[in-house]
Every structure is written in structure tokens, then in C-alpha cells.
Amino acid sequence: MAKKYTAGCACGAVRFEFNTDPDFVAVCHCLDCKKASGGEAATWFGVPENDFSLTQGKPTAYSYVADSGGKLDRNFCPTCGARVYTSNLTSFPGLVFVQLGSLDRPGAVTPKLEMFVKRRLPWVRSLGLPEFSDMPH
Ligand SMILES: [Zn+2]
Ligand SMILES: [Zn+2]
């Protein structure tokens, strides 16, 4: 039986699922998220590694050192190029960060906070959620 949340890339080659209801759901305006997503911000959330099941396909992982100095792997579908999740974060051991847009039902998860709002572009309106200038602490 599938887990509560199912997700995947745009073409369906990479599929994964998890049961955890995400509590840390961030809209992140940092430069890394801008560059990696190609958009103004990225929306993502943490899922415990031991609940995260890759059920189909083999994402291509690109290793990257973030501004913070922490290392991480960005995982993309090798067929369609969609970014699906981030893993092996030295700053957050035991967590996988899932890109909200990869969910089959992205409306099932809503953001809880905005972070790196110091990088938020002037044309973006506040979501009215708790805001953090940098990383929440
Ligand atoms: Zn794909
Ligand atoms: Zn970010």
C-alpha cells in the first residue's frame, strides 16, 4: 500500500512516498533556492530519512556546498530534469528535503514560514506567515 504522501518528477520515472505530515514547510527566498529552482523562491519541507521511500527510478544526485558551508545532494530525474528532493545534508542529518511541487497533491501541504526574506524580491508580497531574515533558529 502506498504511503500517505506520494510524489515524483514530471515524467513519472522517479517516484517516492512518505507518511510524515510535514511540520517544517518553508518558502525559502535564499540565493541557493533561487539559483537551484530558477524561480524567486523554493518551497520545501523536511521528511525523516527513515520514512522516505524511493519507489521507482534512480535520481541523479548533484553534490553542492551551500552558502552556510553545509554539503547536500540535489536530486533530479535523469529523464525529465525535474528537481525532486535534497538529501545527505550535513546541516540536517536524518532529513530529506522534499520540493513541494513534486507532490502528487501539492495542495495537501501548506507553508508554515518564510525564510531568507532579506532576499525576497520587492514584487513578492508577504504570505502573512512567520518570517525569518535568514535561517530560522
Ligand atoms: Zn522525470
Ligand atoms: Zn533556500
mmCIF file of N, CA and C and ligand atoms in Angstrom:
data_model
loop_
_atom_site.group_PDB
_atom_site.id
_atom_site.type_symbol
_atom_site.label_atom_id
_atom_site.label_comp_id
_atom_site.label_asym_id
_atom_site.label_seq_id
_atom_site.Cartn_x
_atom_site.Cartn_y
_atom_site.Cartn_z
ATOM 1 N N MET A 1 0.842 -1.197 0.000
ATOM 2 C CA MET A 1 0.000 0.000 0.000
ATOM 3 C C MET A 1 0.872 1.239 0.000
ATOM 4 N N ALA A 2 0.441 2.204 -0.772
ATOM 5 C CA ALA A 2 1.228 3.440 -0.852
ATOM 6 C C ALA A 2 1.171 4.188 0.480
ATOM 7 N N LYS A 3 2.212 4.948 0.739
ATOM 8 C CA LYS A 3 2.219 5.792 1.938
ATOM 9 C C LYS A 3 1.281 6.978 1.730
ATOM 10 N N LYS A 4 1.111 7.781 2.796
ATOM 11 C CA LYS A 4 0.125 8.858 2.776
ATOM 12 C C LYS A 4 0.399 9.888 1.676
ATOM 13 N N TYR A 5 1.663 10.245 1.534
ATOM 14 C CA TYR A 5 2.030 11.248 0.523
ATOM 15 C C TYR A 5 2.829 10.576 -0.585
ATOM 16 N N THR A 6 2.368 10.742 -1.823
ATOM 17 C CA THR A 6 3.095 10.207 -2.960
ATOM 18 C C THR A 6 3.572 11.369 -3.820
ATOM 19 N N ALA A 7 4.716 11.165 -4.465
ATOM 20 C CA ALA A 7 5.342 12.268 -5.184
ATOM 21 C C ALA A 7 6.219 11.724 -6.295
ATOM 22 N N GLY A 8 6.632 12.616 -7.173
ATOM 23 C CA GLY A 8 7.519 12.186 -8.248
ATOM 24 C C GLY A 8 7.903 13.343 -9.133
ATOM 25 N N CYS A 9 8.675 13.023 -10.144
ATOM 26 C CA CYS A 9 9.142 14.028 -11.100
ATOM 27 C C CYS A 9 8.038 14.307 -12.126
ATOM 28 N N ALA A 10 8.354 15.101 -13.131
ATOM 29 C CA ALA A 10 7.346 15.481 -14.121
ATOM 30 C C ALA A 10 6.973 14.327 -15.044
ATOM 31 N N CYS A 11 7.932 13.447 -15.356
ATOM 32 C CA CYS A 11 7.651 12.403 -16.351
ATOM 33 C C CYS A 11 7.223 11.085 -15.717
ATOM 34 N N GLY A 12 7.381 10.958 -14.395
ATOM 35 C CA GLY A 12 6.956 9.737 -13.709
ATOM 36 C C GLY A 12 8.032 8.684 -13.565
ATOM 37 N N ALA A 13 9.244 8.948 -14.074
ATOM 38 C CA ALA A 13 10.324 7.953 -13.959
ATOM 39 C C ALA A 13 10.791 7.807 -12.514
ATOM 40 N N VAL A 14 10.778 8.904 -11.767
ATOM 41 C CA VAL A 14 11.188 8.873 -10.357
ATOM 42 C C VAL A 14 9.953 9.031 -9.489
ATOM 43 N N ARG A 15 9.752 8.083 -8.563
ATOM 44 C CA ARG A 15 8.595 8.116 -7.667
ATOM 45 C C ARG A 15 9.057 7.881 -6.243
ATOM 46 N N PHE A 16 8.448 8.573 -5.292
ATOM 47 C CA PHE A 16 8.770 8.336 -3.889
ATOM 48 C C PHE A 16 7.566 8.659 -3.034
ATOM 49 N N GLU A 17 7.614 8.250 -1.757
ATOM 50 C CA GLU A 17 6.469 8.438 -0.863
ATOM 51 C C GLU A 17 6.913 8.466 0.588
ATOM 52 N N PHE A 18 6.027 8.984 1.448
ATOM 53 C CA PHE A 18 6.320 9.085 2.880
ATOM 54 C C PHE A 18 4.998 9.269 3.632
ATOM 55 N N ASN A 19 5.025 9.018 4.933
ATOM 56 C CA ASN A 19 3.819 9.138 5.761
ATOM 57 C C ASN A 19 3.803 10.385 6.634
ATOM 58 N N THR A 20 4.960 10.930 6.921
ATOM 59 C CA THR A 20 5.060 12.042 7.882
ATOM 60 C C THR A 20 4.296 13.267 7.403
ATOM 61 N N ASP A 21 3.437 13.819 8.302
ATOM 62 C CA ASP A 21 2.833 15.115 7.998
ATOM 63 C C ASP A 21 3.900 16.184 8.216
ATOM 64 N N PRO A 22 4.280 16.904 7.157
ATOM 65 C CA PRO A 22 5.390 17.853 7.302
ATOM 66 C C PRO A 22 5.027 18.975 8.280
ATOM 67 N N ASP A 23 5.934 19.307 9.208
ATOM 68 C CA ASP A 23 5.670 20.444 10.092
ATOM 69 C C ASP A 23 6.567 21.630 9.747
ATOM 70 N N PHE A 24 7.764 21.360 9.262
ATOM 71 C CA PHE A 24 8.633 22.464 8.844
ATOM 72 C C PHE A 24 8.480 22.620 7.329
ATOM 73 N N VAL A 25 7.594 23.553 6.922
ATOM 74 C CA VAL A 25 7.350 23.772 5.492
ATOM 75 C C VAL A 25 7.743 25.212 5.195
ATOM 76 N N ALA A 26 8.819 25.381 4.450
ATOM 77 C CA ALA A 26 9.393 26.714 4.262
ATOM 78 C C ALA A 26 9.262 27.193 2.827
ATOM 79 N N VAL A 27 8.916 28.476 2.698
ATOM 80 C CA VAL A 27 9.122 29.173 1.432
ATOM 81 C C VAL A 27 10.440 29.901 1.609
ATOM 82 N N CYS A 28 11.452 29.463 0.879
ATOM 83 C CA CYS A 28 12.803 29.979 1.108
ATOM 84 C C CYS A 28 13.226 30.856 -0.061
ATOM 85 N N HIS A 29 13.584 32.109 0.286
ATOM 86 C CA HIS A 29 13.962 33.092 -0.731
ATOM 87 C C HIS A 29 15.479 33.206 -0.888
ATOM 88 N N CYS A 30 16.237 32.259 -0.332
ATOM 89 C CA CYS A 30 17.701 32.409 -0.353
ATOM 90 C C CYS A 30 18.229 32.293 -1.787
ATOM 91 N N LEU A 31 19.481 32.709 -1.950
ATOM 92 C CA LEU A 31 20.062 32.698 -3.298
ATOM 93 C C LEU A 31 20.231 31.279 -3.823
ATOM 94 N N ASP A 32 20.572 30.355 -2.933
ATOM 95 C CA ASP A 32 20.686 28.956 -3.362
ATOM 96 C C ASP A 32 19.369 28.470 -3.960
ATOM 97 N N CYS A 33 18.268 28.773 -3.269
ATOM 98 C CA CYS A 33 16.967 28.307 -3.747
ATOM 99 C C CYS A 33 16.581 29.007 -5.041
ATOM 100 N N LYS A 34 16.928 30.275 -5.161
ATOM 101 C CA LYS A 34 16.663 30.969 -6.429
ATOM 102 C C LYS A 34 17.413 30.300 -7.573
ATOM 103 N N LYS A 35 18.717 30.092 -7.361
ATOM 104 C CA LYS A 35 19.541 29.520 -8.437
ATOM 105 C C LYS A 35 19.131 28.090 -8.763
ATOM 106 N N ALA A 36 18.879 27.302 -7.717
ATOM 107 C CA ALA A 36 18.604 25.878 -7.940
ATOM 108 C C ALA A 36 17.238 25.661 -8.576
ATOM 109 N N SER A 37 16.278 26.552 -8.256
ATOM 110 C CA SER A 37 14.928 26.362 -8.792
ATOM 111 C C SER A 37 14.711 27.168 -10.059
ATOM 112 N N GLY A 38 15.488 28.231 -10.221
ATOM 113 C CA GLY A 38 15.259 29.134 -11.339
ATOM 114 C C GLY A 38 14.119 30.102 -11.096
ATOM 115 N N GLY A 39 13.541 30.048 -9.906
ATOM 116 C CA GLY A 39 12.432 30.939 -9.566
ATOM 117 C C GLY A 39 12.820 31.909 -8.461
ATOM 118 N N GLU A 40 11.833 32.625 -7.935
ATOM 119 C CA GLU A 40 12.107 33.612 -6.889
ATOM 120 C C GLU A 40 12.383 32.924 -5.555
ATOM 121 N N ALA A 41 11.755 31.797 -5.344
ATOM 122 C CA ALA A 41 11.889 31.077 -4.080
ATOM 123 C C ALA A 41 11.653 29.594 -4.345
ATOM 124 N N ALA A 42 11.927 28.787 -3.349
ATOM 125 C CA ALA A 42 11.590 27.371 -3.410
ATOM 126 C C ALA A 42 10.784 27.027 -2.163
ATOM 127 N N THR A 43 9.825 26.140 -2.323
ATOM 128 C CA THR A 43 9.015 25.687 -1.192
ATOM 129 C C THR A 43 9.343 24.228 -0.950
ATOM 130 N N TRP A 44 9.741 23.915 0.278
ATOM 131 C CA TRP A 44 10.193 22.553 0.573
ATOM 132 C C TRP A 44 9.952 22.253 2.044
ATOM 133 N N PHE A 45 10.085 20.999 2.397
ATOM 134 C CA PHE A 45 9.854 20.586 3.784
ATOM 135 C C PHE A 45 10.682 19.344 4.092
ATOM 136 N N GLY A 46 10.923 19.152 5.386
ATOM 137 C CA GLY A 46 11.732 18.025 5.830
ATOM 138 C C GLY A 46 10.893 16.794 6.109
ATOM 139 N N VAL A 47 11.425 15.645 5.701
ATOM 140 C CA VAL A 47 10.810 14.339 5.971
ATOM 141 C C VAL A 47 11.909 13.453 6.567
ATOM 142 N N PRO A 48 11.606 12.705 7.649
ATOM 143 C CA PRO A 48 12.646 11.830 8.199
ATOM 144 C C PRO A 48 13.113 10.813 7.154
ATOM 145 N N GLU A 49 14.423 10.645 7.075
ATOM 146 C CA GLU A 49 15.016 9.715 6.115
ATOM 147 C C GLU A 49 14.424 8.315 6.235
ATOM 148 N N ASN A 50 14.136 7.901 7.495
ATOM 149 C CA ASN A 50 13.664 6.521 7.691
ATOM 150 C C ASN A 50 12.197 6.334 7.292
ATOM 151 N N ASP A 51 11.519 7.426 6.956
ATOM 152 C CA ASP A 51 10.140 7.338 6.454
ATOM 153 C C ASP A 51 10.094 7.538 4.938
ATOM 154 N N PHE A 52 11.219 7.917 4.353
ATOM 155 C CA PHE A 52 11.259 8.295 2.949
ATOM 156 C C PHE A 52 11.547 7.058 2.102
ATOM 157 N N SER A 53 10.641 6.712 1.198
ATOM 158 C CA SER A 53 10.845 5.539 0.348
ATOM 159 C C SER A 53 10.909 5.943 -1.114
ATOM 160 N N LEU A 54 12.024 5.659 -1.733
ATOM 161 C CA LEU A 54 12.139 5.807 -3.180
ATOM 162 C C LEU A 54 11.544 4.553 -3.784
ATOM 163 N N THR A 55 10.439 4.687 -4.527
ATOM 164 C CA THR A 55 9.720 3.501 -5.002
ATOM 165 C C THR A 55 9.984 3.201 -6.472
ATOM 166 N N GLN A 56 10.528 4.162 -7.183
ATOM 167 C CA GLN A 56 10.773 3.940 -8.614
ATOM 168 C C GLN A 56 11.833 4.894 -9.130
ATOM 169 N N GLY A 57 12.693 4.388 -10.009
ATOM 170 C CA GLY A 57 13.679 5.222 -10.679
ATOM 171 C C GLY A 57 14.908 5.472 -9.827
ATOM 172 N N LYS A 58 15.862 6.139 -10.437
ATOM 173 C CA LYS A 58 17.110 6.435 -9.747
ATOM 174 C C LYS A 58 17.482 7.880 -10.048
ATOM 175 N N PRO A 59 17.196 8.794 -9.101
ATOM 176 C CA PRO A 59 17.524 10.194 -9.349
ATOM 177 C C PRO A 59 19.037 10.385 -9.492
ATOM 178 N N THR A 60 19.399 11.390 -10.245
ATOM 179 C CA THR A 60 20.798 11.790 -10.334
ATOM 180 C C THR A 60 21.063 12.817 -9.242
ATOM 181 N N ALA A 61 22.082 12.562 -8.433
ATOM 182 C CA ALA A 61 22.400 13.461 -7.321
ATOM 183 C C ALA A 61 23.565 14.373 -7.701
ATOM 184 N N TYR A 62 23.372 15.660 -7.487
ATOM 185 C CA TYR A 62 24.442 16.627 -7.688
ATOM 186 C C TYR A 62 24.864 17.157 -6.336
ATOM 187 N N SER A 63 26.115 16.979 -6.009
ATOM 188 C CA SER A 63 26.635 17.443 -4.731
ATOM 189 C C SER A 63 26.882 18.940 -4.779
ATOM 190 N N TYR A 64 26.595 19.613 -3.677
ATOM 191 C CA TYR A 64 26.715 21.065 -3.659
ATOM 192 C C TYR A 64 27.083 21.515 -2.256
ATOM 193 N N VAL A 65 27.887 22.598 -2.170
ATOM 194 C CA VAL A 65 28.195 23.191 -0.868
ATOM 195 C C VAL A 65 27.408 24.488 -0.767
ATOM 196 N N ALA A 66 26.488 24.567 0.193
ATOM 197 C CA ALA A 66 25.617 25.733 0.350
ATOM 198 C C ALA A 66 26.396 26.913 0.924
ATOM 199 N N ASP A 67 25.775 28.082 0.886
ATOM 200 C CA ASP A 67 26.352 29.303 1.473
ATOM 201 C C ASP A 67 26.793 29.070 2.918
ATOM 202 N N SER A 68 26.006 28.270 3.623
ATOM 203 C CA SER A 68 26.275 28.008 5.036
ATOM 204 C C SER A 68 27.531 27.168 5.227
ATOM 205 N N GLY A 69 28.052 26.578 4.145
ATOM 206 C CA GLY A 69 29.193 25.675 4.256
ATOM 207 C C GLY A 69 28.769 24.224 4.336
ATOM 208 N N GLY A 70 27.470 23.983 4.556
ATOM 209 C CA GLY A 70 26.961 22.617 4.640
ATOM 210 C C GLY A 70 26.907 21.976 3.257
ATOM 211 N N LYS A 71 27.139 20.662 3.234
ATOM 212 C CA LYS A 71 27.057 19.936 1.962
ATOM 213 C C LYS A 71 25.690 19.294 1.823
ATOM 214 N N LEU A 72 25.277 19.102 0.578
ATOM 215 C CA LEU A 72 23.997 18.460 0.308
ATOM 216 C C LEU A 72 24.002 17.890 -1.103
ATOM 217 N N ASP A 73 23.067 16.991 -1.361
ATOM 218 C CA ASP A 73 22.891 16.418 -2.694
ATOM 219 C C ASP A 73 21.544 16.857 -3.245
ATOM 220 N N ARG A 74 21.553 17.485 -4.397
ATOM 221 C CA ARG A 74 20.313 17.830 -5.076
ATOM 222 C C ARG A 74 19.969 16.709 -6.040
ATOM 223 N N ASN A 75 18.747 16.193 -5.913
ATOM 224 C CA ASN A 75 18.358 15.025 -6.708
ATOM 225 C C ASN A 75 17.381 15.415 -7.809
ATOM 226 N N PHE A 76 17.754 15.018 -9.023
ATOM 227 C CA PHE A 76 16.966 15.335 -10.215
ATOM 228 C C PHE A 76 16.591 14.053 -10.940
ATOM 229 N N CYS A 77 15.495 14.100 -11.667
ATOM 230 C CA CYS A 77 15.164 12.984 -12.552
ATOM 231 C C CYS A 77 16.103 13.027 -13.753
ATOM 232 N N PRO A 78 16.792 11.918 -14.055
ATOM 233 C CA PRO A 78 17.716 11.908 -15.186
ATOM 234 C C PRO A 78 16.999 11.932 -16.536
ATOM 235 N N THR A 79 15.696 11.670 -16.543
ATOM 236 C CA THR A 79 14.951 11.652 -17.805
ATOM 237 C C THR A 79 14.347 13.014 -18.127
ATOM 238 N N CYS A 80 13.639 13.625 -17.156
ATOM 239 C CA CYS A 80 12.956 14.889 -17.447
ATOM 240 C C CYS A 80 13.630 16.107 -16.804
ATOM 241 N N GLY A 81 14.593 15.887 -15.910
ATOM 242 C CA GLY A 81 15.327 17.006 -15.331
ATOM 243 C C GLY A 81 14.642 17.702 -14.184
ATOM 244 N N ALA A 82 13.491 17.201 -13.746
ATOM 245 C CA ALA A 82 12.795 17.853 -12.630
ATOM 246 C C ALA A 82 13.580 17.645 -11.336
ATOM 247 N N ARG A 83 13.648 18.702 -10.530
ATOM 248 C CA ARG A 83 14.276 18.593 -9.210
ATOM 249 C C ARG A 83 13.250 17.998 -8.258
ATOM 250 N N VAL A 84 13.602 16.959 -7.525
ATOM 251 C CA VAL A 84 12.626 16.280 -6.693
ATOM 252 C C VAL A 84 12.886 16.401 -5.186
ATOM 253 N N TYR A 85 14.115 16.218 -4.758
ATOM 254 C CA TYR A 85 14.396 16.372 -3.319
ATOM 255 C C TYR A 85 15.889 16.572 -3.083
ATOM 256 N N THR A 86 16.184 16.948 -1.849
ATOM 257 C CA THR A 86 17.565 17.208 -1.433
ATOM 258 C C THR A 86 17.892 16.255 -0.287
ATOM 259 N N SER A 87 19.046 15.617 -0.358
ATOM 260 C CA SER A 87 19.390 14.620 0.656
ATOM 261 C C SER A 87 20.841 14.779 1.095
ATOM 262 N N ASN A 88 21.232 13.971 2.073
ATOM 263 C CA ASN A 88 22.605 13.983 2.601
ATOM 264 C C ASN A 88 23.058 15.367 3.033
ATOM 265 N N LEU A 89 22.151 16.093 3.723
ATOM 266 C CA LEU A 89 22.504 17.429 4.197
ATOM 267 C C LEU A 89 23.339 17.313 5.472
ATOM 268 N N THR A 90 24.551 17.818 5.419
ATOM 269 C CA THR A 90 25.387 17.719 6.617
ATOM 270 C C THR A 90 24.813 18.586 7.739
ATOM 271 N N SER A 91 24.060 19.641 7.401
ATOM 272 C CA SER A 91 23.483 20.510 8.439
ATOM 273 C C SER A 91 22.216 19.909 9.062
ATOM 274 N N PHE A 92 21.555 18.989 8.376
ATOM 275 C CA PHE A 92 20.310 18.395 8.874
ATOM 276 C C PHE A 92 20.354 16.881 8.713
ATOM 277 N N PRO A 93 21.204 16.211 9.488
ATOM 278 C CA PRO A 93 21.320 14.755 9.318
ATOM 279 C C PRO A 93 19.990 14.058 9.617
ATOM 280 N N GLY A 94 19.680 13.044 8.829
ATOM 281 C CA GLY A 94 18.470 12.263 9.074
ATOM 282 C C GLY A 94 17.234 12.811 8.394
ATOM 283 N N LEU A 95 17.364 13.932 7.677
ATOM 284 C CA LEU A 95 16.208 14.517 6.999
ATOM 285 C C LEU A 95 16.438 14.572 5.498
ATOM 286 N N VAL A 96 15.347 14.375 4.762
ATOM 287 C CA VAL A 96 15.333 14.600 3.321
ATOM 288 C C VAL A 96 14.434 15.813 3.097
ATOM 289 N N PHE A 97 14.850 16.761 2.275
ATOM 290 C CA PHE A 97 14.020 17.922 1.996
ATOM 291 C C PHE A 97 13.343 17.754 0.638
ATOM 292 N N VAL A 98 12.021 17.665 0.692
ATOM 293 C CA VAL A 98 11.228 17.396 -0.498
ATOM 294 C C VAL A 98 10.758 18.716 -1.096
ATOM 295 N N GLN A 99 10.829 18.844 -2.402
ATOM 296 C CA GLN A 99 10.310 20.023 -3.089
ATOM 297 C C GLN A 99 8.786 19.892 -3.182
ATOM 298 N N LEU A 100 8.082 20.901 -2.681
ATOM 299 C CA LEU A 100 6.619 20.836 -2.608
ATOM 300 C C LEU A 100 5.990 20.473 -3.955
ATOM 301 N N GLY A 101 6.516 21.034 -5.034
ATOM 302 C CA GLY A 101 5.937 20.818 -6.356
ATOM 303 C C GLY A 101 6.037 19.389 -6.843
ATOM 304 N N SER A 102 6.830 18.554 -6.157
ATOM 305 C CA SER A 102 6.943 17.161 -6.585
ATOM 306 C C SER A 102 5.777 16.316 -6.073
ATOM 307 N N LEU A 103 4.994 16.845 -5.117
ATOM 308 C CA LEU A 103 3.869 16.073 -4.570
ATOM 309 C C LEU A 103 2.794 15.851 -5.632
ATOM 310 N N ASP A 104 2.161 14.677 -5.577
ATOM 311 C CA ASP A 104 1.028 14.426 -6.475
ATOM 312 C C ASP A 104 -0.136 15.362 -6.131
ATOM 313 N N ARG A 105 -0.263 15.681 -4.829
ATOM 314 C CA ARG A 105 -1.283 16.633 -4.398
ATOM 315 C C ARG A 105 -0.607 17.770 -3.630
ATOM 316 N N PRO A 106 0.007 18.708 -4.358
ATOM 317 C CA PRO A 106 0.776 19.760 -3.669
ATOM 318 C C PRO A 106 -0.088 20.617 -2.754
ATOM 319 N N GLY A 107 -1.401 20.650 -3.000
ATOM 320 C CA GLY A 107 -2.295 21.422 -2.146
ATOM 321 C C GLY A 107 -2.478 20.823 -0.761
ATOM 322 N N ALA A 108 -1.996 19.592 -0.562
ATOM 323 C CA ALA A 108 -2.165 18.922 0.726
ATOM 324 C C ALA A 108 -1.198 19.449 1.791
ATOM 325 N N VAL A 109 -0.194 20.195 1.371
ATOM 326 C CA VAL A 109 0.804 20.718 2.305
ATOM 327 C C VAL A 109 0.893 22.224 2.121
ATOM 328 N N THR A 110 0.752 22.974 3.222
ATOM 329 C CA THR A 110 0.811 24.434 3.108
ATOM 330 C C THR A 110 2.024 24.968 3.858
ATOM 331 N N PRO A 111 2.608 26.069 3.364
ATOM 332 C CA PRO A 111 3.788 26.637 4.015
ATOM 333 C C PRO A 111 3.485 27.104 5.435
ATOM 334 N N LYS A 112 4.508 27.001 6.291
ATOM 335 C CA LYS A 112 4.372 27.428 7.692
ATOM 336 C C LYS A 112 5.190 28.686 7.969
ATOM 337 N N LEU A 113 6.137 28.979 7.131
ATOM 338 C CA LEU A 113 7.013 30.120 7.390
ATOM 339 C C LEU A 113 7.705 30.548 6.087
ATOM 340 N N GLU A 114 8.198 31.787 6.114
ATOM 341 C CA GLU A 114 9.067 32.267 5.034
ATOM 342 C C GLU A 114 10.444 32.522 5.617
ATOM 343 N N MET A 115 11.463 32.115 4.898
ATOM 344 C CA MET A 115 12.824 32.348 5.397
ATOM 345 C C MET A 115 13.685 33.023 4.335
ATOM 346 N N PHE A 116 14.796 33.588 4.817
ATOM 347 C CA PHE A 116 15.659 34.429 3.970
ATOM 348 C C PHE A 116 14.849 35.533 3.289
ATOM 349 N N VAL A 117 13.934 36.139 4.075
ATOM 350 C CA VAL A 117 13.128 37.213 3.485
ATOM 351 C C VAL A 117 13.993 38.430 3.141
ATOM 352 N N LYS A 118 15.209 38.493 3.666
ATOM 353 C CA LYS A 118 16.109 39.583 3.256
ATOM 354 C C LYS A 118 16.439 39.482 1.762
ATOM 355 N N ARG A 119 16.252 38.288 1.191
ATOM 356 C CA ARG A 119 16.484 38.087 -0.247
ATOM 357 C C ARG A 119 15.182 38.105 -1.058
ATOM 358 N N ARG A 120 14.058 38.317 -0.363
ATOM 359 C CA ARG A 120 12.775 38.330 -1.078
ATOM 360 C C ARG A 120 12.744 39.535 -2.010
ATOM 361 N N LEU A 121 12.352 39.313 -3.247
ATOM 362 C CA LEU A 121 12.357 40.410 -4.220
ATOM 363 C C LEU A 121 11.176 41.338 -3.945
ATOM 364 N N PRO A 122 11.346 42.620 -4.303
ATOM 365 C CA PRO A 122 10.359 43.636 -3.913
ATOM 366 C C PRO A 122 8.950 43.366 -4.444
ATOM 367 N N TRP A 123 8.821 42.632 -5.531
ATOM 368 C CA TRP A 123 7.483 42.412 -6.098
ATOM 369 C C TRP A 123 6.754 41.236 -5.462
ATOM 370 N N VAL A 124 7.390 40.554 -4.515
ATOM 371 C CA VAL A 124 6.745 39.424 -3.844
ATOM 372 C C VAL A 124 6.087 39.898 -2.563
ATOM 373 N N ARG A 125 4.799 39.626 -2.404
ATOM 374 C CA ARG A 125 4.087 40.009 -1.186
ATOM 375 C C ARG A 125 4.305 38.982 -0.085
ATOM 376 N N SER A 126 4.303 39.468 1.127
ATOM 377 C CA SER A 126 4.394 38.589 2.295
ATOM 378 C C SER A 126 3.205 37.643 2.313
ATOM 379 N N LEU A 127 3.428 36.419 2.756
ATOM 380 C CA LEU A 127 2.340 35.442 2.873
ATOM 381 C C LEU A 127 1.600 35.581 4.187
ATOM 382 N N GLY A 128 2.070 36.470 5.057
ATOM 383 C CA GLY A 128 1.425 36.644 6.355
ATOM 384 C C GLY A 128 1.771 35.535 7.341
ATOM 385 N N LEU A 129 2.838 34.818 7.073
ATOM 386 C CA LEU A 129 3.310 33.746 7.958
ATOM 387 C C LEU A 129 4.490 34.270 8.771
ATOM 388 N N PRO A 130 4.928 33.539 9.782
ATOM 389 C CA PRO A 130 6.170 33.932 10.460
ATOM 390 C C PRO A 130 7.310 34.086 9.445
ATOM 391 N N GLU A 131 8.083 35.149 9.613
ATOM 392 C CA GLU A 131 9.158 35.447 8.663
ATOM 393 C C GLU A 131 10.496 35.478 9.377
ATOM 394 N N PHE A 132 11.505 34.988 8.691
ATOM 395 C CA PHE A 132 12.854 34.998 9.243
ATOM 396 C C PHE A 132 13.778 35.648 8.227
ATOM 397 N N SER A 133 14.611 36.563 8.713
ATOM 398 C CA SER A 133 15.535 37.268 7.843
ATOM 399 C C SER A 133 16.503 36.296 7.169
ATOM 400 N N ASP A 134 16.996 35.316 7.958
ATOM 401 C CA ASP A 134 17.916 34.306 7.444
ATOM 402 C C ASP A 134 17.298 32.925 7.727
ATOM 403 N N MET A 135 18.139 32.058 8.292
ATOM 404 C CA MET A 135 17.655 30.745 8.744
ATOM 405 C C MET A 135 16.845 30.923 10.032
ATOM 406 N N PRO A 136 15.742 30.219 10.183
ATOM 407 C CA PRO A 136 15.067 30.226 11.492
ATOM 408 C C PRO A 136 15.974 29.563 12.536
ATOM 409 N N HIS A 137 15.912 30.054 13.781
ATOM 410 C CA HIS A 137 16.708 29.366 14.805
ATOM 411 C C HIS A 137 15.926 29.283 16.105
HETATM 412 ZN ZN ZN B 1 11.169 12.532 -14.774
HETATM 413 ZN ZN ZN B 2 16.840 28.404 0.392
#
